[in-house]
GROMACS .gro file of C-alpha atoms in nm:
model
  372
    1UNK     CA    1 -11.069   1.673  -3.464
    2UNK     CA    2 -11.129   1.822  -3.113
    3UNK     CA    3 -11.021   2.168  -3.014
    4UNK     CA    4 -10.764   2.000  -2.775
    5UNK     CA    5 -10.606   1.800  -3.055
    6UNK     CA    6 -10.595   2.100  -3.283
    7UNK     CA    7 -10.423   2.306  -3.026
    8UNK     CA    8 -10.177   2.018  -2.962
    9UNK     CA    9 -10.096   1.998  -3.336
   10UNK     CA   10 -10.055   2.379  -3.340
   11UNK     CA   11  -9.819   2.377  -3.047
   12UNK     CA   12  -9.614   2.096  -3.208
   13UNK     CA   13  -9.600   2.276  -3.542
   14UNK     CA   14  -9.489   2.599  -3.358
   15UNK     CA   15  -9.220   2.408  -3.174
   16UNK     CA   16  -9.103   2.248  -3.492
   17UNK     CA   17  -9.063   2.599  -3.652
   18UNK     CA   18  -8.937   2.792  -3.349
   19UNK     CA   19  -8.765   2.519  -3.144
   20UNK     CA   20  -8.441   2.489  -3.340
   21UNK     CA   21  -8.388   2.870  -3.343
   22UNK     CA   22  -8.460   2.897  -2.966
   23UNK     CA   23  -8.214   2.600  -2.887
   24UNK     CA   24  -7.952   2.752  -3.126
   25UNK     CA   25  -7.977   3.086  -2.957
   26UNK     CA   26  -7.854   2.933  -2.629
   27UNK     CA   27  -7.621   2.679  -2.788
   28UNK     CA   28  -7.442   2.904  -3.035
   29UNK     CA   29  -7.175   3.019  -2.796
   30UNK     CA   30  -7.064   2.657  -2.764
   31UNK     CA   31  -7.080   2.560  -3.132
   32UNK     CA   32  -6.826   2.614  -3.408
   33UNK     CA   33  -6.997   2.887  -3.620
   34UNK     CA   34  -6.715   2.919  -3.868
   35UNK     CA   35  -6.812   2.910  -4.233
   36UNK     CA   36  -6.698   2.563  -4.342
   37UNK     CA   37  -6.831   2.593  -4.702
   38UNK     CA   38  -6.591   2.686  -4.989
   39UNK     CA   39  -6.795   2.990  -5.082
   40UNK     CA   40  -6.919   3.332  -4.949
   41UNK     CA   41  -7.245   3.293  -4.756
   42UNK     CA   42  -7.535   3.532  -4.846
   43UNK     CA   43  -7.555   3.847  -4.645
   44UNK     CA   44  -7.869   4.000  -4.490
   45UNK     CA   45  -8.021   4.219  -4.753
   46UNK     CA   46  -8.117   4.586  -4.690
   47UNK     CA   47  -8.384   4.806  -4.840
   48UNK     CA   48  -8.286   5.107  -5.047
   49UNK     CA   49  -8.450   5.434  -4.983
   50UNK     CA   50  -8.292   5.614  -5.269
   51UNK     CA   51  -8.613   5.742  -5.421
   52UNK     CA   52  -8.927   5.557  -5.500
   53UNK     CA   53  -8.783   5.353  -5.789
   54UNK     CA   54  -8.481   5.243  -5.569
   55UNK     CA   55  -8.725   5.137  -5.294
   56UNK     CA   56  -8.959   4.953  -5.542
   57UNK     CA   57  -8.661   4.777  -5.693
   58UNK     CA   58  -8.515   4.671  -5.352
   59UNK     CA   59  -8.860   4.560  -5.223
   60UNK     CA   60  -8.905   4.339  -5.548
   61UNK     CA   61  -8.564   4.184  -5.483
   62UNK     CA   62  -8.588   4.158  -5.105
   63UNK     CA   63  -8.782   3.814  -5.077
   64UNK     CA   64  -8.523   3.628  -5.301
   65UNK     CA   65  -8.230   3.776  -5.130
   66UNK     CA   66  -8.370   3.716  -4.778
   67UNK     CA   67  -8.450   3.358  -4.873
   68UNK     CA   68  -8.089   3.300  -4.975
   69UNK     CA   69  -7.979   3.463  -4.655
   70UNK     CA   70  -8.201   3.253  -4.430
   71UNK     CA   71  -8.100   2.934  -4.617
   72UNK     CA   72  -7.729   3.006  -4.555
   73UNK     CA   73  -7.789   3.100  -4.183
   74UNK     CA   74  -8.053   2.851  -4.085
   75UNK     CA   75  -7.981   2.717  -3.730
   76UNK     CA   76  -7.737   2.417  -3.710
   77UNK     CA   77  -7.671   2.450  -4.089
   78UNK     CA   78  -7.294   2.392  -4.053
   79UNK     CA   79  -7.341   2.091  -3.816
   80UNK     CA   80  -7.604   1.941  -4.037
   81UNK     CA   81  -7.390   1.975  -4.346
   82UNK     CA   82  -7.084   1.833  -4.162
   83UNK     CA   83  -7.291   1.536  -4.037
   84UNK     CA   84  -7.415   1.464  -4.381
   85UNK     CA   85  -7.051   1.470  -4.517
   86UNK     CA   86  -6.926   1.256  -4.235
   87UNK     CA   87  -7.203   0.996  -4.300
   88UNK     CA   88  -7.110   0.995  -4.668
   89UNK     CA   89  -6.744   0.933  -4.588
   90UNK     CA   90  -6.776   0.687  -4.309
   91UNK     CA   91  -7.090   0.493  -4.408
   92UNK     CA   92  -7.078   0.495  -4.787
   93UNK     CA   93  -6.711   0.561  -4.857
   94UNK     CA   94  -6.804   0.845  -5.082
   95UNK     CA   95  -6.734   1.223  -5.095
   96UNK     CA   96  -7.017   1.469  -5.027
   97UNK     CA   97  -6.858   1.691  -5.284
   98UNK     CA   98  -6.859   1.652  -5.661
   99UNK     CA   99  -6.514   1.828  -5.650
  100UNK     CA  100  -6.345   1.558  -5.452
  101UNK     CA  101  -6.293   1.186  -5.479
  102UNK     CA  102  -6.182   0.959  -5.197
  103UNK     CA  103  -5.852   0.767  -5.268
  104UNK     CA  104  -5.670   0.518  -5.107
  105UNK     CA  105  -5.503   0.539  -4.763
  106UNK     CA  106  -5.684   0.849  -4.673
  107UNK     CA  107  -5.573   1.048  -4.977
  108UNK     CA  108  -5.811   1.297  -5.135
  109UNK     CA  109  -5.817   1.399  -5.498
  110UNK     CA  110  -5.956   1.692  -5.702
  111UNK     CA  111  -6.202   1.635  -5.985
  112UNK     CA  112  -6.269   1.979  -6.109
  113UNK     CA  113  -6.070   2.162  -6.386
  114UNK     CA  114  -6.042   1.828  -6.560
  115UNK     CA  115  -5.774   1.700  -6.311
  116UNK     CA  116  -5.886   1.339  -6.355
  117UNK     CA  117  -5.933   1.371  -6.737
  118UNK     CA  118  -5.565   1.503  -6.737
  119UNK     CA  119  -5.452   1.174  -6.574
  120UNK     CA  120  -5.663   0.958  -6.793
  121UNK     CA  121  -5.556   1.139  -7.112
  122UNK     CA  122  -5.911   1.181  -7.234
  123UNK     CA  123  -5.882   1.566  -7.291
  124UNK     CA  124  -5.609   1.595  -7.539
  125UNK     CA  125  -5.568   1.913  -7.733
  126UNK     CA  126  -5.643   1.937  -8.095
  127UNK     CA  127  -5.376   2.036  -8.332
  128UNK     CA  128  -5.541   2.372  -8.378
  129UNK     CA  129  -5.531   2.433  -8.001
  130UNK     CA  130  -5.166   2.338  -7.981
  131UNK     CA  131  -5.090   2.560  -8.268
  132UNK     CA  132  -5.246   2.849  -8.070
  133UNK     CA  133  -5.060   2.779  -7.764
  134UNK     CA  134  -4.746   2.756  -7.961
  135UNK     CA  135  -4.810   3.093  -8.152
  136UNK     CA  136  -4.904   3.270  -7.815
  137UNK     CA  137  -4.577   3.150  -7.650
  138UNK     CA  138  -4.364   3.235  -7.949
  139UNK     CA  139  -4.523   3.589  -7.957
  140UNK     CA  140  -4.444   3.624  -7.582
  141UNK     CA  141  -4.088   3.508  -7.625
  142UNK     CA  142  -4.031   3.764  -7.905
  143UNK     CA  143  -4.172   4.039  -7.694
  144UNK     CA  144  -3.950   3.950  -7.403
  145UNK     CA  145  -3.644   3.891  -7.607
  146UNK     CA  146  -3.665   4.242  -7.766
  147UNK     CA  147  -3.618   4.361  -7.398
  148UNK     CA  148  -3.343   4.128  -7.321
  149UNK     CA  149  -3.552   3.904  -7.100
  150UNK     CA  150  -3.529   3.527  -7.083
  151UNK     CA  151  -3.859   3.337  -7.112
  152UNK     CA  152  -3.949   3.002  -6.943
  153UNK     CA  153  -4.275   2.813  -6.899
  154UNK     CA  154  -4.303   2.614  -6.582
  155UNK     CA  155  -4.564   2.340  -6.560
  156UNK     CA  156  -4.608   2.168  -6.204
  157UNK     CA  157  -4.771   1.826  -6.226
  158UNK     CA  158  -5.115   1.758  -6.095
  159UNK     CA  159  -5.118   1.548  -5.779
  160UNK     CA  160  -5.344   1.295  -5.957
  161UNK     CA  161  -5.066   1.212  -6.192
  162UNK     CA  162  -4.773   1.181  -5.945
  163UNK     CA  163  -4.978   0.977  -5.688
  164UNK     CA  164  -5.196   0.789  -5.936
  165UNK     CA  165  -5.139   0.466  -5.729
  166UNK     CA  166  -5.345   0.630  -5.451
  167UNK     CA  167  -5.647   0.692  -5.685
  168UNK     CA  168  -5.942   0.462  -5.666
  169UNK     CA  169  -5.911   0.154  -5.881
  170UNK     CA  170  -6.205   0.257  -6.099
  171UNK     CA  171  -6.003   0.549  -6.234
  172UNK     CA  172  -5.761   0.430  -6.502
  173UNK     CA  173  -5.551   0.570  -6.780
  174UNK     CA  174  -5.676   0.555  -7.144
  175UNK     CA  175  -5.336   0.623  -7.290
  176UNK     CA  176  -4.983   0.730  -7.211
  177UNK     CA  177  -5.017   1.079  -7.379
  178UNK     CA  178  -5.147   1.353  -7.166
  179UNK     CA  179  -5.218   1.709  -7.273
  180UNK     CA  180  -4.937   1.834  -7.045
  181UNK     CA  181  -4.698   1.617  -7.242
  182UNK     CA  182  -4.859   1.756  -7.562
  183UNK     CA  183  -4.786   2.105  -7.460
  184UNK     CA  184  -4.439   2.037  -7.333
  185UNK     CA  185  -4.346   1.852  -7.666
  186UNK     CA  186  -4.495   2.130  -7.886
  187UNK     CA  187  -4.331   2.412  -7.712
  188UNK     CA  188  -3.999   2.245  -7.690
  189UNK     CA  189  -4.019   2.173  -8.058
  190UNK     CA  190  -4.084   2.548  -8.119
  191UNK     CA  191  -3.782   2.648  -7.922
  192UNK     CA  192  -3.958   2.743  -7.609
  193UNK     CA  193  -3.792   2.668  -7.277
  194UNK     CA  194  -4.015   2.444  -7.072
  195UNK     CA  195  -3.965   2.300  -6.723
  196UNK     CA  196  -4.192   2.016  -6.646
  197UNK     CA  197  -4.060   1.850  -6.325
  198UNK     CA  198  -4.263   1.535  -6.349
  199UNK     CA  199  -3.974   1.289  -6.367
  200UNK     CA  200  -3.801   1.464  -6.066
  201UNK     CA  201  -4.114   1.436  -5.858
  202UNK     CA  202  -4.165   1.061  -5.958
  203UNK     CA  203  -3.814   0.995  -5.846
  204UNK     CA  204  -3.886   1.090  -5.497
  205UNK     CA  205  -4.262   1.018  -5.459
  206UNK     CA  206  -4.214   0.676  -5.279
  207UNK     CA  207  -3.947   0.805  -5.030
  208UNK     CA  208  -4.150   1.109  -4.939
  209UNK     CA  209  -4.514   1.231  -4.965
  210UNK     CA  210  -4.454   1.538  -5.197
  211UNK     CA  211  -4.821   1.648  -5.205
  212UNK     CA  212  -5.060   1.697  -4.922
  213UNK     CA  213  -5.303   1.411  -4.860
  214UNK     CA  214  -5.598   1.646  -4.797
  215UNK     CA  215  -5.507   1.939  -5.030
  216UNK     CA  216  -5.458   1.983  -5.405
  217UNK     CA  217  -5.110   2.120  -5.374
  218UNK     CA  218  -4.761   1.986  -5.334
  219UNK     CA  219  -4.597   2.046  -4.998
  220UNK     CA  220  -4.274   2.220  -4.915
  221UNK     CA  221  -4.053   1.934  -5.032
  222UNK     CA  222  -4.241   1.893  -5.351
  223UNK     CA  223  -4.215   2.264  -5.403
  224UNK     CA  224  -3.840   2.246  -5.349
  225UNK     CA  225  -3.804   1.973  -5.614
  226UNK     CA  226  -3.999   2.198  -5.859
  227UNK     CA  227  -3.790   2.506  -5.782
  228UNK     CA  228  -3.466   2.303  -5.820
  229UNK     CA  229  -3.576   2.189  -6.167
  230UNK     CA  230  -3.650   2.550  -6.260
  231UNK     CA  231  -3.320   2.683  -6.122
  232UNK     CA  232  -3.120   2.415  -6.307
  233UNK     CA  233  -3.285   2.538  -6.638
  234UNK     CA  234  -3.171   2.887  -6.533
  235UNK     CA  235  -2.812   2.780  -6.469
  236UNK     CA  236  -2.825   2.766  -6.084
  237UNK     CA  237  -2.755   2.448  -5.881
  238UNK     CA  238  -2.895   2.393  -5.540
  239UNK     CA  239  -2.849   2.105  -5.302
  240UNK     CA  240  -2.984   1.762  -5.400
  241UNK     CA  241  -3.266   1.636  -5.186
  242UNK     CA  242  -3.034   1.400  -4.997
  243UNK     CA  243  -2.822   1.688  -4.888
  244UNK     CA  244  -3.105   1.887  -4.720
  245UNK     CA  245  -3.222   1.888  -4.369
  246UNK     CA  246  -3.579   1.760  -4.389
  247UNK     CA  247  -3.804   1.760  -4.082
  248UNK     CA  248  -4.153   1.629  -4.101
  249UNK     CA  249  -4.453   1.832  -3.971
  250UNK     CA  250  -4.816   1.829  -4.019
  251UNK     CA  251  -4.899   2.160  -4.168
  252UNK     CA  252  -5.152   2.134  -4.455
  253UNK     CA  253  -5.381   2.362  -4.658
  254UNK     CA  254  -5.680   2.112  -4.638
  255UNK     CA  255  -5.849   2.265  -4.928
  256UNK     CA  256  -5.997   1.933  -5.043
  257UNK     CA  257  -6.125   1.854  -4.694
  258UNK     CA  258  -6.267   2.197  -4.691
  259UNK     CA  259  -6.456   2.133  -5.022
  260UNK     CA  260  -6.633   1.849  -4.837
  261UNK     CA  261  -6.697   2.068  -4.537
  262UNK     CA  262  -6.482   1.845  -4.327
  263UNK     CA  263  -6.169   2.031  -4.262
  264UNK     CA  264  -6.204   2.026  -3.884
  265UNK     CA  265  -6.314   1.658  -3.900
  266UNK     CA  266  -6.003   1.558  -4.101
  267UNK     CA  267  -5.781   1.754  -3.859
  268UNK     CA  268  -5.920   1.573  -3.554
  269UNK     CA  269  -6.014   1.228  -3.681
  270UNK     CA  270  -5.775   1.129  -3.961
  271UNK     CA  271  -5.401   1.079  -3.966
  272UNK     CA  272  -5.205   1.402  -3.963
  273UNK     CA  273  -5.124   1.540  -4.317
  274UNK     CA  274  -4.758   1.523  -4.418
  275UNK     CA  275  -4.545   1.839  -4.486
  276UNK     CA  276  -4.178   1.900  -4.431
  277UNK     CA  277  -3.966   2.186  -4.315
  278UNK     CA  278  -3.680   2.207  -4.564
  279UNK     CA  279  -3.349   2.372  -4.483
  280UNK     CA  280  -2.982   2.324  -4.572
  281UNK     CA  281  -2.985   2.535  -4.902
  282UNK     CA  282  -2.819   2.877  -4.918
  283UNK     CA  283  -3.077   3.148  -4.832
  284UNK     CA  284  -2.826   3.437  -4.908
  285UNK     CA  285  -2.997   3.671  -4.650
  286UNK     CA  286  -3.320   3.653  -4.843
  287UNK     CA  287  -3.583   3.898  -4.697
  288UNK     CA  288  -3.955   3.927  -4.760
  289UNK     CA  289  -4.070   4.258  -4.885
  290UNK     CA  290  -4.438   4.150  -4.946
  291UNK     CA  291  -4.609   3.822  -4.924
  292UNK     CA  292  -4.981   3.832  -5.009
  293UNK     CA  293  -5.058   3.505  -5.187
  294UNK     CA  294  -5.358   3.635  -5.379
  295UNK     CA  295  -5.167   3.919  -5.525
  296UNK     CA  296  -4.792   3.979  -5.507
  297UNK     CA  297  -4.485   3.799  -5.347
  298UNK     CA  298  -4.185   4.024  -5.350
  299UNK     CA  299  -3.832   3.926  -5.217
  300UNK     CA  300  -3.468   4.049  -5.234
  301UNK     CA  301  -3.144   3.879  -5.130
  302UNK     CA  302  -2.760   3.892  -5.146
  303UNK     CA  303  -2.751   3.606  -5.393
  304UNK     CA  304  -2.440   3.594  -5.622
  305UNK     CA  305  -2.669   3.588  -5.922
  306UNK     CA  306  -2.770   3.949  -5.970
  307UNK     CA  307  -3.057   3.878  -6.219
  308UNK     CA  308  -3.404   3.984  -6.140
  309UNK     CA  309  -3.664   3.715  -6.158
  310UNK     CA  310  -4.030   3.788  -6.258
  311UNK     CA  311  -4.272   3.499  -6.225
  312UNK     CA  312  -4.638   3.509  -6.315
  313UNK     CA  313  -4.776   3.229  -6.105
  314UNK     CA  314  -5.063   3.041  -5.927
  315UNK     CA  315  -5.078   2.904  -5.579
  316UNK     CA  316  -4.830   2.629  -5.661
  317UNK     CA  317  -4.551   2.890  -5.661
  318UNK     CA  318  -4.602   2.985  -5.302
  319UNK     CA  319  -4.402   2.687  -5.182
  320UNK     CA  320  -4.127   2.752  -5.433
  321UNK     CA  321  -4.089   3.122  -5.350
  322UNK     CA  322  -3.839   3.106  -5.067
  323UNK     CA  323  -3.607   2.872  -5.268
  324UNK     CA  324  -3.629   3.084  -5.581
  325UNK     CA  325  -3.596   3.414  -5.416
  326UNK     CA  326  -3.284   3.295  -5.225
  327UNK     CA  327  -3.103   3.264  -5.561
  328UNK     CA  328  -3.186   3.604  -5.723
  329UNK     CA  329  -3.121   3.957  -5.620
  330UNK     CA  330  -3.488   4.058  -5.664
  331UNK     CA  331  -3.785   3.836  -5.716
  332UNK     CA  332  -4.139   3.963  -5.812
  333UNK     CA  333  -4.413   3.712  -5.830
  334UNK     CA  334  -4.770   3.852  -5.920
  335UNK     CA  335  -5.059   3.618  -5.930
  336UNK     CA  336  -5.197   3.563  -6.284
  337UNK     CA  337  -5.570   3.586  -6.164
  338UNK     CA  338  -5.650   3.946  -6.149
  339UNK     CA  339  -5.316   4.083  -6.048
  340UNK     CA  340  -5.072   4.056  -6.332
  341UNK     CA  341  -5.072   4.325  -6.594
  342UNK     CA  342  -4.830   4.329  -6.895
  343UNK     CA  343  -4.717   4.684  -6.803
  344UNK     CA  344  -4.558   4.536  -6.480
  345UNK     CA  345  -4.276   4.389  -6.702
  346UNK     CA  346  -4.142   4.732  -6.803
  347UNK     CA  347  -4.197   4.852  -6.451
  348UNK     CA  348  -4.001   4.580  -6.295
  349UNK     CA  349  -3.728   4.545  -6.552
  350UNK     CA  350  -3.657   4.174  -6.502
  351UNK     CA  351  -3.391   3.963  -6.652
  352UNK     CA  352  -3.602   3.643  -6.642
  353UNK     CA  353  -3.973   3.598  -6.705
  354UNK     CA  354  -4.126   3.273  -6.603
  355UNK     CA  355  -4.492   3.191  -6.664
  356UNK     CA  356  -4.594   2.913  -6.421
  357UNK     CA  357  -4.929   2.726  -6.462
  358UNK     CA  358  -5.020   2.397  -6.296
  359UNK     CA  359  -5.115   2.118  -6.531
  360UNK     CA  360  -5.482   2.129  -6.470
  361UNK     CA  361  -5.499   2.485  -6.584
  362UNK     CA  362  -5.312   2.469  -6.901
  363UNK     CA  363  -5.607   2.615  -7.090
  364UNK     CA  364  -5.484   2.953  -6.981
  365UNK     CA  365  -5.200   2.928  -7.242
  366UNK     CA  366  -5.481   2.937  -7.516
  367UNK     CA  367  -5.522   3.300  -7.419
  368UNK     CA  368  -5.188   3.421  -7.265
  369UNK     CA  369  -5.000   3.631  -7.505
  370UNK     CA  370  -4.752   3.919  -7.457
  371UNK     CA  371  -4.747   4.154  -7.758
  372UNK     CA  372  -4.667   4.505  -7.841
   0.00000   0.00000   0.00000
């Protein structure tokens, strides 16, 4: 190889290495640099100068940490990931995420946390597991009743069950029994009050879209139906769906689209998601004292019912909160993941304790137990 050809190859190689970074430097102000991945990107590592050992340890770890940082921040990473995801959806009709499956009519569905297995009925509990769930709930009921507190379990249905007609044809049920129904039957037989608003949701699923197309959760109207079922169990009647003022809007959480790194793409290139503004039920001057979804939701109102509601919940309760809180004098709703502590019960002095857990997370009942 001549010196000229060797120089040309070196220049081409340098451009391949440095060119994208140089172009990105000038193009970055015009690009969307938002983190579109459903995780925290690696940060630039730093060296520790806390003594010779600290420096040696940080020097040893630095190459691996820097490699993770560089991989997460390589020029045009977000754009290339989105392009790959778009190609998967548009060219191959497939999701670029193992956590998402493409359904019919632009519906997306969740595959993690055994959501699909819940629908198929292939992950049924053993009798030993059901006995453990029953014993845990009976112990919790006894603990609460000693304090004069009502105990109710609330189980919102998975989107995959309510809108199974939008699942791809290759996903089919193996049997009619599901583990949600197993738990409901087991707890009711043991005298535990359980609200499982599946039939109520199925009644309205064709008239309205009760779950977001591009998100795992129910929308505001689905949440109202769930809240109405719980309130009925607690002796409170709120207006029927037909009596409400329902206005359609396009708000969505887009968590499933985000798992495919395609939130922006779905917002711009797919039909708008379906949500509803729901009004026409008594709000009783409900006011928000605190609303941090990841930790605590706290409300008070002038409701005729002066009972205090305590609900340990997940993200499905967020949409129910305004309806529930409008019907009790005080409502306290800590998130079960890292926020709820048993001592809060004595601190809050509730009249009603509701444990809310979405169908796909029923395994938490294997470990949840209130006891002295």
